[in-house]
PDB file of C-alpha atoms in Angstrom:
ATOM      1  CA  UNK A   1     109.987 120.086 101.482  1.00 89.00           C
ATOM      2  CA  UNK A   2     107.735 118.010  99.205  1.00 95.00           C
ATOM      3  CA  UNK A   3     104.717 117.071  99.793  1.00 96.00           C
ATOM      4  CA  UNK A   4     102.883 113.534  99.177  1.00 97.00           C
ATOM      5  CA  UNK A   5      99.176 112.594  98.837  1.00 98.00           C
ATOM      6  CA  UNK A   6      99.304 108.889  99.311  1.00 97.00           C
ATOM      7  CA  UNK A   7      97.684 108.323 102.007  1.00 98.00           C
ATOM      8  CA  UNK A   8      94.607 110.287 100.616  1.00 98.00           C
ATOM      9  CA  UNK A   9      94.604 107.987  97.948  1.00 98.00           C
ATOM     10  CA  UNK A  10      94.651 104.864 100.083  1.00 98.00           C
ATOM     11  CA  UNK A  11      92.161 106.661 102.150  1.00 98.00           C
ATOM     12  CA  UNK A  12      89.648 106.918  99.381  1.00 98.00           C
ATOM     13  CA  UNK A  13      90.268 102.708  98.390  1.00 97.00           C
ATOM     14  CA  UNK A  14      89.485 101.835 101.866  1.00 97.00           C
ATOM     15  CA  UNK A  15      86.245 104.100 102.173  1.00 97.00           C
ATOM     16  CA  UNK A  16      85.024 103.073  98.480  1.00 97.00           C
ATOM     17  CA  UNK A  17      85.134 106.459  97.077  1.00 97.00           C
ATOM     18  CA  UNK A  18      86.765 107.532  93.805  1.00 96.00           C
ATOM     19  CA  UNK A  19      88.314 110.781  92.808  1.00 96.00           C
ATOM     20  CA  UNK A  20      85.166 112.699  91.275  1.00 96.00           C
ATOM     21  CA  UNK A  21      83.085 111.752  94.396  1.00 97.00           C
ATOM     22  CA  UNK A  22      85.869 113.423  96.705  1.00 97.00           C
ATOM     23  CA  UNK A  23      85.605 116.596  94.258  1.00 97.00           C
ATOM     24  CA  UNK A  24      81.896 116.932  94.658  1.00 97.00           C
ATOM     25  CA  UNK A  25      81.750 116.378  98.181  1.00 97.00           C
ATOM     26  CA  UNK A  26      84.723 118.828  98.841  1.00 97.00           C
ATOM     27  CA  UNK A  27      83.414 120.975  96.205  1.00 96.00           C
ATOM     28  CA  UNK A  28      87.060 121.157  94.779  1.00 97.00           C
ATOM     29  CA  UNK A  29      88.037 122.387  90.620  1.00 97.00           C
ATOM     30  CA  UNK A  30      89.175 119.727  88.719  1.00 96.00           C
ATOM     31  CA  UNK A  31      92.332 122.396  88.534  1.00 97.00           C
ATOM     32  CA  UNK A  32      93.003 121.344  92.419  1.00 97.00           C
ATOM     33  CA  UNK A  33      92.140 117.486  91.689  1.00 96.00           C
ATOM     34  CA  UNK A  34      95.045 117.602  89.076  1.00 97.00           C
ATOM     35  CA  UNK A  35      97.027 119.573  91.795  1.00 97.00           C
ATOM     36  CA  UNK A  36      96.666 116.631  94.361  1.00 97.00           C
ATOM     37  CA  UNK A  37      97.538 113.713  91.602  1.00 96.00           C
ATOM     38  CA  UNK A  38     100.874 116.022  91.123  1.00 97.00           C
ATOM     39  CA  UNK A  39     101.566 116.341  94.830  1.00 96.00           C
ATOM     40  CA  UNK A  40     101.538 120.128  94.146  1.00 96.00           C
ATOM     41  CA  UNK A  41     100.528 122.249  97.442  1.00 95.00           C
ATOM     42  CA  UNK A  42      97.245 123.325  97.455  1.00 96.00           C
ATOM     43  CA  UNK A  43      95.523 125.510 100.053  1.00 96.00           C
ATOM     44  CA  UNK A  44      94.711 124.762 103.485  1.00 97.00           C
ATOM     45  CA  UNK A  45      91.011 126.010 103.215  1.00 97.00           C
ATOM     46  CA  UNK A  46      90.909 122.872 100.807  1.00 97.00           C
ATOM     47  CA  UNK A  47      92.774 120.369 102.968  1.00 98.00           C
ATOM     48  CA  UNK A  48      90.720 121.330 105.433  1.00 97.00           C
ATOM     49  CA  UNK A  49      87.542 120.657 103.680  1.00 97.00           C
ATOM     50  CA  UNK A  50      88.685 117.272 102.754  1.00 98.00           C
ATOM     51  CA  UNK A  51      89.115 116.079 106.450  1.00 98.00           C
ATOM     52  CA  UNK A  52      85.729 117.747 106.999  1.00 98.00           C
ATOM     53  CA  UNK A  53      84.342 115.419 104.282  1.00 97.00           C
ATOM     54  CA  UNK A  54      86.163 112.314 104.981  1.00 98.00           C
ATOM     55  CA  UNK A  55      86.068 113.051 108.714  1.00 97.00           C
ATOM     56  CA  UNK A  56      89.838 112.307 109.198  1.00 97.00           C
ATOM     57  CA  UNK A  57      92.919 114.525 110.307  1.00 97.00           C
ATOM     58  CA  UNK A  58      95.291 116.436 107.977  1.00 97.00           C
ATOM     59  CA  UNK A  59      98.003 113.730 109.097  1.00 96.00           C
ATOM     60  CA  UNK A  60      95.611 111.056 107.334  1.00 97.00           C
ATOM     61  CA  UNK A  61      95.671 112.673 103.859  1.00 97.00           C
ATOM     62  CA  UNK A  62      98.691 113.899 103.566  1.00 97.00           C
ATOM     63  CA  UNK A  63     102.781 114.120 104.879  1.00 97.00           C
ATOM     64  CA  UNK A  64     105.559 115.947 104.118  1.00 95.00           C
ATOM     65  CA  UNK A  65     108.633 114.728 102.446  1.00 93.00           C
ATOM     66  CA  UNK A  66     112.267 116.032 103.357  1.00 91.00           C
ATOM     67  CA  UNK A  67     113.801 117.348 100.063  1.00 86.00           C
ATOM     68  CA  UNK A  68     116.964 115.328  98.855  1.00 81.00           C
ATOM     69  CA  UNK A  69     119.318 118.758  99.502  1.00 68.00           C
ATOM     70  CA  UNK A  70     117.647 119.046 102.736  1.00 54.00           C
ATOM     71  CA  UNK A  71     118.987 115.687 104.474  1.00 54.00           C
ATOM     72  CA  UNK A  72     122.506 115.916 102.639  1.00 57.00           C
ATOM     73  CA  UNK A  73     123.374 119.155 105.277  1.00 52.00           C
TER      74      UNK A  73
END
């Protein structure tokens, strides 16, 4: 399984906030930032915090994509 930020992303157009405002107010590392462009996992401690912030559900940020292997069996 992959996972995909988008919908953080278009989140963050439609509440008029940009990247380095999310970091502050999450109080995330530019390390995890770079994590989240990359659709890397990152902890739940921080996903968490990010709903807390943007007062949204996990399901708003953030899905999970079927890898290609995965739907071929």
């Amino acid at each position: 399984m992959k996972v995909s930020y988008n919908k953080l992303w278009k989140l963050l157009i439609d509440m008029n906030l940009n990247k380095t405002k999310l970091r502050e107010m999450a109080q995330m590392s530019p390390n995890t930032m770079a994590k989240l462009g990359k659709n890397e996992t990152i902890s739940m401690d921080i996903i968490l915090r990010i709903c807390e912030v943007l007062k949204c559900d996990v399901g708003d940020i953030m899905e999970t994509i079927p890898d290609e292997e995965d739907s071929n069996t």
